Amino acid sequence: GAVVSQHPSWVICKSGTSVKIECRSLDFQATTMFWYRQFPKQSLMLMATSNEGSKATYEQGVEKDKFLINHASLTLSTLTVTSAHPEDSSFYICSATIPDRTSGYTGELFFGEGSRLTVL
Amino acid sequence: QKEVEQDPGPLSVPEGAIVSLNCTYSNSAFQYFMWYRQYSRKGPELLMYTYSSGNKEDGRFTAQVDKSSKYISLFIRDSQPSDSATYLCAMIKNQGGKLIFGQGTELSVKP
């Protein structure tokens, strides 16, 4: 399957600081990437859809100014948690779709390894 | 009511057993169905991907989709301790739409 790389895998930061998480598609170009948040023993919650060259689309209830998403190239999307607080501690996972030559989208999602954020 | 329902378990089986994991859904518009495996502290890994109703087999894994009953299943034959993980079903209405996940079922295969 396709490879999606996420970095860092684990980050600990102090309250009030900002943290950037990178998501890269290693062997394909991803015009669309997705950012999820997952709490322990819970399913994945979609936070936003990241589109290359345009603004991200956020899900209802997700603060745009809190979770900044940038999709500057076809292989890189970043999520920046600004002024992080302990309640932002979570597992953040990105994913990307494989572009289909005919339809533009196959429906298959490939996930990164996830980034665990701990805010002290 | 959630769009996708999945029993969170935990489900514990002995090594070699056949495992059946299931999800139900409420919206008949779902057309693409996926099963993901997620090990602890890792991102989900795509296991099976099916379109519309029918069966799909890949090694020890078989995915079934019954759109008339709004019910999907994942069967694992000859289960191994390495299969111990959380299994998430997911589905999407159309290409380009939002992927909806089940809660995930935690599976433990005991040697």
PDB file of N, CA, C and O in Angstrom, chain A residues 10 34 36 38 41-44 46 59 91 93 100 103-114 116, chain B residues 32 34 36 38 40-46 49 88-89 92 94-99 101-104 106:
ATOM      1  N   TRP A  10       5.950  11.438  18.645  1.00  0.00           N
ATOM      2  CA  TRP A  10       5.556  11.781  20.014  1.00  0.00           C
ATOM      3  C   TRP A  10       6.213  13.110  20.378  1.00  0.00           C
ATOM      4  O   TRP A  10       7.395  13.310  20.153  1.00  0.00           O
ATOM      5  N   PHE A  34      -6.166  14.365   5.102  1.00  0.00           N
ATOM      6  CA  PHE A  34      -7.142  14.504   6.175  1.00  0.00           C
ATOM      7  C   PHE A  34      -6.428  14.441   7.524  1.00  0.00           C
ATOM      8  O   PHE A  34      -5.476  13.685   7.701  1.00  0.00           O
ATOM      9  N   TYR A  36      -7.064  13.698  11.576  1.00  0.00           N
ATOM     10  CA  TYR A  36      -7.968  13.113  12.547  1.00  0.00           C
ATOM     11  C   TYR A  36      -7.395  13.279  13.946  1.00  0.00           C
ATOM     12  O   TYR A  36      -6.185  13.410  14.145  1.00  0.00           O
ATOM     13  N   GLN A  38      -7.771  11.288  17.777  1.00  0.00           N
ATOM     14  CA  GLN A  38      -8.276  10.068  18.390  1.00  0.00           C
ATOM     15  C   GLN A  38      -7.969  10.061  19.886  1.00  0.00           C
ATOM     16  O   GLN A  38      -6.815  10.193  20.287  1.00  0.00           O
ATOM     17  N   LYS A  41      -9.221   4.610  23.233  1.00  0.00           N
ATOM     18  CA  LYS A  41     -10.341   3.685  23.058  1.00  0.00           C
ATOM     19  C   LYS A  41     -11.531   4.340  22.369  1.00  0.00           C
ATOM     20  O   LYS A  41     -12.677   3.917  22.539  1.00  0.00           O
ATOM     21  N   GLN A  42     -11.261   5.349  21.591  1.00  0.00           N
ATOM     22  CA  GLN A  42     -12.310   5.996  20.807  1.00  0.00           C
ATOM     23  C   GLN A  42     -11.959   5.900  19.323  1.00  0.00           C
ATOM     24  O   GLN A  42     -10.814   5.621  18.966  1.00  0.00           O
ATOM     25  N   SER A  43     -12.938   6.138  18.510  1.00  0.00           N
ATOM     26  CA  SER A  43     -12.688   6.098  17.076  1.00  0.00           C
ATOM     27  C   SER A  43     -12.033   7.392  16.605  1.00  0.00           C
ATOM     28  O   SER A  43     -11.821   8.319  17.391  1.00  0.00           O
ATOM     29  N   LEU A  44     -11.742   7.437  15.340  1.00  0.00           N
ATOM     30  CA  LEU A  44     -11.105   8.628  14.771  1.00  0.00           C
ATOM     31  C   LEU A  44     -12.154   9.694  14.502  1.00  0.00           C
ATOM     32  O   LEU A  44     -13.222   9.408  13.966  1.00  0.00           O
ATOM     33  N   LEU A  46     -12.713  13.126  12.458  1.00  0.00           N
ATOM     34  CA  LEU A  46     -12.171  13.990  11.418  1.00  0.00           C
ATOM     35  C   LEU A  46     -12.157  15.426  11.905  1.00  0.00           C
ATOM     36  O   LEU A  46     -13.176  15.956  12.361  1.00  0.00           O
ATOM     37  N   GLU A  59     -14.132  20.640  10.177  1.00  0.00           N
ATOM     38  CA  GLU A  59     -15.389  20.055  10.635  1.00  0.00           C
ATOM     39  C   GLU A  59     -16.010  20.956  11.711  1.00  0.00           C
ATOM     40  O   GLU A  59     -15.319  21.752  12.355  1.00  0.00           O
ATOM     41  N   PHE A  91      -4.005  11.913  20.280  1.00  0.00           N
ATOM     42  CA  PHE A  91      -3.306  11.227  19.196  1.00  0.00           C
ATOM     43  C   PHE A  91      -3.822  11.836  17.893  1.00  0.00           C
ATOM     44  O   PHE A  91      -5.012  11.775  17.606  1.00  0.00           O
ATOM     45  N   ILE A  93      -3.699  11.960  13.797  1.00  0.00           N
ATOM     46  CA  ILE A  93      -3.358  11.086  12.679  1.00  0.00           C
ATOM     47  C   ILE A  93      -3.737  11.764  11.366  1.00  0.00           C
ATOM     48  O   ILE A  93      -4.827  12.334  11.255  1.00  0.00           O
ATOM     49  N   ASP A 100      -7.004   8.732  -8.385  1.00  0.00           N
ATOM     50  CA  ASP A 100      -7.393   7.798  -9.439  1.00  0.00           C
ATOM     51  C   ASP A 100      -7.395   8.550 -10.756  1.00  0.00           C
ATOM     52  O   ASP A 100      -7.904   9.654 -10.840  1.00  0.00           O
ATOM     53  N   SER A 103     -11.374   8.870 -11.996  1.00  0.00           N
ATOM     54  CA  SER A 103     -12.343   9.550 -11.138  1.00  0.00           C
ATOM     55  C   SER A 103     -11.717  10.582 -10.230  1.00  0.00           C
ATOM     56  O   SER A 103     -12.401  11.416  -9.679  1.00  0.00           O
ATOM     57  N   GLY A 104     -10.405  10.514 -10.067  1.00  0.00           N
ATOM     58  CA  GLY A 104      -9.733  11.474  -9.200  1.00  0.00           C
ATOM     59  C   GLY A 104      -9.673  11.058  -7.751  1.00  0.00           C
ATOM     60  O   GLY A 104      -9.019  11.672  -6.949  1.00  0.00           O
ATOM     61  N   TYR A 105     -10.347   9.988  -7.407  1.00  0.00           N
ATOM     62  CA  TYR A 105     -10.388   9.606  -5.993  1.00  0.00           C
ATOM     63  C   TYR A 105     -10.862   8.169  -5.897  1.00  0.00           C
ATOM     64  O   TYR A 105     -11.868   7.799  -6.464  1.00  0.00           O
ATOM     65  N   THR A 106     -10.124   7.334  -5.163  1.00  0.00           N
ATOM     66  CA  THR A 106     -10.516   5.927  -5.092  1.00  0.00           C
ATOM     67  C   THR A 106     -11.343   5.606  -3.859  1.00  0.00           C
ATOM     68  O   THR A 106     -12.015   4.599  -3.812  1.00  0.00           O
ATOM     69  N   GLY A 107     -11.233   6.418  -2.841  1.00  0.00           N
ATOM     70  CA  GLY A 107     -11.935   6.107  -1.608  1.00  0.00           C
ATOM     71  C   GLY A 107     -11.038   5.455  -0.586  1.00  0.00           C
ATOM     72  O   GLY A 107     -11.336   5.434   0.597  1.00  0.00           O
ATOM     73  N   GLU A 108      -9.916   4.892  -1.033  1.00  0.00           N
ATOM     74  CA  GLU A 108      -9.010   4.268  -0.083  1.00  0.00           C
ATOM     75  C   GLU A 108      -8.227   5.347   0.651  1.00  0.00           C
ATOM     76  O   GLU A 108      -7.722   6.283   0.048  1.00  0.00           O
ATOM     77  N   LEU A 109      -8.139   5.203   1.935  1.00  0.00           N
ATOM     78  CA  LEU A 109      -7.379   6.130   2.750  1.00  0.00           C
ATOM     79  C   LEU A 109      -6.198   5.406   3.370  1.00  0.00           C
ATOM     80  O   LEU A 109      -6.358   4.306   3.915  1.00  0.00           O
ATOM     81  N   PHE A 110      -5.033   6.009   3.281  1.00  0.00           N
ATOM     82  CA  PHE A 110      -3.847   5.455   3.909  1.00  0.00           C
ATOM     83  C   PHE A 110      -3.402   6.405   5.012  1.00  0.00           C
ATOM     84  O   PHE A 110      -3.339   7.614   4.813  1.00  0.00           O
ATOM     85  N   PHE A 111      -3.100   5.852   6.144  1.00  0.00           N
ATOM     86  CA  PHE A 111      -2.833   6.644   7.323  1.00  0.00           C
ATOM     87  C   PHE A 111      -1.359   6.718   7.671  1.00  0.00           C
ATOM     88  O   PHE A 111      -0.592   5.786   7.408  1.00  0.00           O
ATOM     89  N   GLY A 112      -1.000   7.827   8.292  1.00  0.00           N
ATOM     90  CA  GLY A 112       0.318   7.936   8.881  1.00  0.00           C
ATOM     91  C   GLY A 112       0.361   7.158  10.183  1.00  0.00           C
ATOM     92  O   GLY A 112      -0.652   6.601  10.625  1.00  0.00           O
ATOM     93  N   GLU A 113       1.528   7.153  10.814  1.00  0.00           N
ATOM     94  CA  GLU A 113       1.715   6.393  12.044  1.00  0.00           C
ATOM     95  C   GLU A 113       1.109   7.093  13.256  1.00  0.00           C
ATOM     96  O   GLU A 113       1.000   6.509  14.320  1.00  0.00           O
ATOM     97  N   GLY A 114       0.735   8.349  13.079  1.00  0.00           N
ATOM     98  CA  GLY A 114       0.143   9.081  14.193  1.00  0.00           C
ATOM     99  C   GLY A 114       1.180   9.845  14.991  1.00  0.00           C
ATOM    100  O   GLY A 114       2.364   9.488  15.016  1.00  0.00           O
ATOM    101  N   ARG A 116       1.592  11.491  18.843  1.00  0.00           N
ATOM    102  CA  ARG A 116       1.017  11.620  20.191  1.00  0.00           C
ATOM    103  C   ARG A 116       1.486  12.929  20.804  1.00  0.00           C
ATOM    104  O   ARG A 116       2.685  13.156  20.940  1.00  0.00           O
TER     105      ARG A 116
ATOM    106  N   TYR B  32     -18.836   2.420  -0.379  1.00  0.00           N
ATOM    107  CA  TYR B  32     -17.480   1.906  -0.260  1.00  0.00           C
ATOM    108  C   TYR B  32     -17.248   1.542   1.200  1.00  0.00           C
ATOM    109  O   TYR B  32     -17.531   2.332   2.100  1.00  0.00           O
ATOM    110  N   MET B  34     -14.594  -0.249   4.154  1.00  0.00           N
ATOM    111  CA  MET B  34     -13.215  -0.571   4.474  1.00  0.00           C
ATOM    112  C   MET B  34     -13.078  -1.139   5.882  1.00  0.00           C
ATOM    113  O   MET B  34     -13.906  -0.842   6.750  1.00  0.00           O
ATOM    114  N   TYR B  36      -9.990  -1.419   8.769  1.00  0.00           N
ATOM    115  CA  TYR B  36      -8.651  -1.012   9.164  1.00  0.00           C
ATOM    116  C   TYR B  36      -8.246  -1.764  10.432  1.00  0.00           C
ATOM    117  O   TYR B  36      -9.071  -2.058  11.298  1.00  0.00           O
ATOM    118  N   GLN B  38      -5.660  -1.380  13.680  1.00  0.00           N
ATOM    119  CA  GLN B  38      -4.860  -0.382  14.389  1.00  0.00           C
ATOM    120  C   GLN B  38      -4.219  -1.015  15.613  1.00  0.00           C
ATOM    121  O   GLN B  38      -4.905  -1.429  16.546  1.00  0.00           O
ATOM    122  N   SER B  40      -1.790  -0.677  18.977  1.00  0.00           N
ATOM    123  CA  SER B  40      -1.740   0.351  20.008  1.00  0.00           C
ATOM    124  C   SER B  40      -0.707   1.427  19.663  1.00  0.00           C
ATOM    125  O   SER B  40       0.421   1.107  19.292  1.00  0.00           O
ATOM    126  N   ARG B  41      -1.108   2.664  19.748  1.00  0.00           N
ATOM    127  CA  ARG B  41      -0.226   3.814  19.521  1.00  0.00           C
ATOM    128  C   ARG B  41       0.303   3.886  18.098  1.00  0.00           C
ATOM    129  O   ARG B  41       1.382   4.405  17.835  1.00  0.00           O
ATOM    130  N   LYS B  42      -0.445   3.332  17.150  1.00  0.00           N
ATOM    131  CA  LYS B  42      -0.072   3.391  15.745  1.00  0.00           C
ATOM    132  C   LYS B  42      -1.240   3.904  14.920  1.00  0.00           C
ATOM    133  O   LYS B  42      -2.381   3.892  15.367  1.00  0.00           O
ATOM    134  N   GLY B  43      -0.955   4.339  13.711  1.00  0.00           N
ATOM    135  CA  GLY B  43      -2.013   4.749  12.816  1.00  0.00           C
ATOM    136  C   GLY B  43      -2.724   3.543  12.230  1.00  0.00           C
ATOM    137  O   GLY B  43      -2.185   2.438  12.182  1.00  0.00           O
ATOM    138  N   PRO B  44      -3.976   3.682  11.783  1.00  0.00           N
ATOM    139  CA  PRO B  44      -4.706   2.563  11.176  1.00  0.00           C
ATOM    140  C   PRO B  44      -4.060   2.087   9.880  1.00  0.00           C
ATOM    141  O   PRO B  44      -3.527   2.873   9.120  1.00  0.00           O
ATOM    142  N   GLU B  45      -4.165   0.800   9.656  1.00  0.00           N
ATOM    143  CA  GLU B  45      -3.609   0.172   8.451  1.00  0.00           C
ATOM    144  C   GLU B  45      -4.770  -0.427   7.662  1.00  0.00           C
ATOM    145  O   GLU B  45      -5.578  -1.178   8.196  1.00  0.00           O
ATOM    146  N   LEU B  46      -4.862  -0.065   6.387  1.00  0.00           N
ATOM    147  CA  LEU B  46      -5.958  -0.557   5.560  1.00  0.00           C
ATOM    148  C   LEU B  46      -5.806  -2.059   5.320  1.00  0.00           C
ATOM    149  O   LEU B  46      -4.790  -2.525   4.834  1.00  0.00           O
ATOM    150  N   TYR B  49     -10.824  -3.432   1.306  1.00  0.00           N
ATOM    151  CA  TYR B  49     -11.554  -2.335   0.672  1.00  0.00           C
ATOM    152  C   TYR B  49     -12.523  -2.956  -0.318  1.00  0.00           C
ATOM    153  O   TYR B  49     -12.112  -3.673  -1.224  1.00  0.00           O
ATOM    154  N   LEU B  88     -11.219  -1.370  12.925  1.00  0.00           N
ATOM    155  CA  LEU B  88     -12.183  -0.297  12.651  1.00  0.00           C
ATOM    156  C   LEU B  88     -12.839  -0.522  11.304  1.00  0.00           C
ATOM    157  O   LEU B  88     -12.149  -0.728  10.303  1.00  0.00           O
ATOM    158  N   CYS B  89     -14.156  -0.489  11.287  1.00  0.00           N
ATOM    159  CA  CYS B  89     -14.829  -0.458   9.996  1.00  0.00           C
ATOM    160  C   CYS B  89     -14.983   1.006   9.589  1.00  0.00           C
ATOM    161  O   CYS B  89     -15.022   1.895  10.447  1.00  0.00           O
ATOM    162  N   ILE B  92     -17.921   5.051   3.154  1.00  0.00           N
ATOM    163  CA  ILE B  92     -18.014   6.345   2.506  1.00  0.00           C
ATOM    164  C   ILE B  92     -19.156   6.285   1.489  1.00  0.00           C
ATOM    165  O   ILE B  92     -19.409   5.242   0.883  1.00  0.00           O
ATOM    166  N   ASN B  94     -19.690   8.324  -1.302  1.00  0.00           N
ATOM    167  CA  ASN B  94     -19.283   8.478  -2.699  1.00  0.00           C
ATOM    168  C   ASN B  94     -17.844   8.964  -2.734  1.00  0.00           C
ATOM    169  O   ASN B  94     -17.293   9.409  -1.735  1.00  0.00           O
ATOM    170  N   GLN B  95     -17.278   8.854  -3.885  1.00  0.00           N
ATOM    171  CA  GLN B  95     -15.887   9.265  -4.018  1.00  0.00           C
ATOM    172  C   GLN B  95     -15.765  10.759  -3.731  1.00  0.00           C
ATOM    173  O   GLN B  95     -16.501  11.562  -4.291  1.00  0.00           O
ATOM    174  N   GLY B  96     -14.867  11.067  -2.848  1.00  0.00           N
ATOM    175  CA  GLY B  96     -14.690  12.457  -2.451  1.00  0.00           C
ATOM    176  C   GLY B  96     -15.447  12.821  -1.195  1.00  0.00           C
ATOM    177  O   GLY B  96     -15.301  13.924  -0.672  1.00  0.00           O
ATOM    178  N   GLY B  97     -16.268  11.894  -0.687  1.00  0.00           N
ATOM    179  CA  GLY B  97     -17.048  12.164   0.516  1.00  0.00           C
ATOM    180  C   GLY B  97     -16.249  11.892   1.784  1.00  0.00           C
ATOM    181  O   GLY B  97     -15.089  11.521   1.746  1.00  0.00           O
ATOM    182  N   LYS B  98     -16.904  12.077   2.911  1.00  0.00           N
ATOM    183  CA  LYS B  98     -16.252  11.904   4.203  1.00  0.00           C
ATOM    184  C   LYS B  98     -16.290  10.452   4.636  1.00  0.00           C
ATOM    185  O   LYS B  98     -17.325   9.789   4.535  1.00  0.00           O
ATOM    186  N   LEU B  99     -15.154   9.963   5.126  1.00  0.00           N
ATOM    187  CA  LEU B  99     -15.074   8.597   5.622  1.00  0.00           C
ATOM    188  C   LEU B  99     -15.646   8.560   7.032  1.00  0.00           C
ATOM    189  O   LEU B  99     -15.242   9.339   7.891  1.00  0.00           O
ATOM    190  N   PHE B 101     -16.181   6.360  10.438  1.00  0.00           N
ATOM    191  CA  PHE B 101     -15.614   5.218  11.135  1.00  0.00           C
ATOM    192  C   PHE B 101     -16.569   4.664  12.175  1.00  0.00           C
ATOM    193  O   PHE B 101     -17.347   5.408  12.785  1.00  0.00           O
ATOM    194  N   GLY B 102     -16.473   3.350  12.390  1.00  0.00           N
ATOM    195  CA  GLY B 102     -17.074   2.744  13.558  1.00  0.00           C
ATOM    196  C   GLY B 102     -16.174   2.998  14.757  1.00  0.00           C
ATOM    197  O   GLY B 102     -15.076   3.530  14.619  1.00  0.00           O
ATOM    198  N   GLN B 103     -16.637   2.625  15.917  1.00  0.00           N
ATOM    199  CA  GLN B 103     -15.885   2.885  17.143  1.00  0.00           C
ATOM    200  C   GLN B 103     -14.637   2.019  17.241  1.00  0.00           C
ATOM    201  O   GLN B 103     -13.672   2.385  17.915  1.00  0.00           O
ATOM    202  N   GLY B 104     -14.647   0.886  16.548  1.00  0.00           N
ATOM    203  CA  GLY B 104     -13.509  -0.023  16.638  1.00  0.00           C
ATOM    204  C   GLY B 104     -13.784  -1.146  17.618  1.00  0.00           C
ATOM    205  O   GLY B 104     -14.380  -0.918  18.673  1.00  0.00           O
ATOM    206  N   GLU B 106     -11.864  -4.036  19.859  1.00  0.00           N
ATOM    207  CA  GLU B 106     -10.565  -4.476  20.363  1.00  0.00           C
ATOM    208  C   GLU B 106     -10.530  -5.997  20.394  1.00  0.00           C
ATOM    209  O   GLU B 106     -11.347  -6.636  21.050  1.00  0.00           O
TER     210      GLU B 106
END
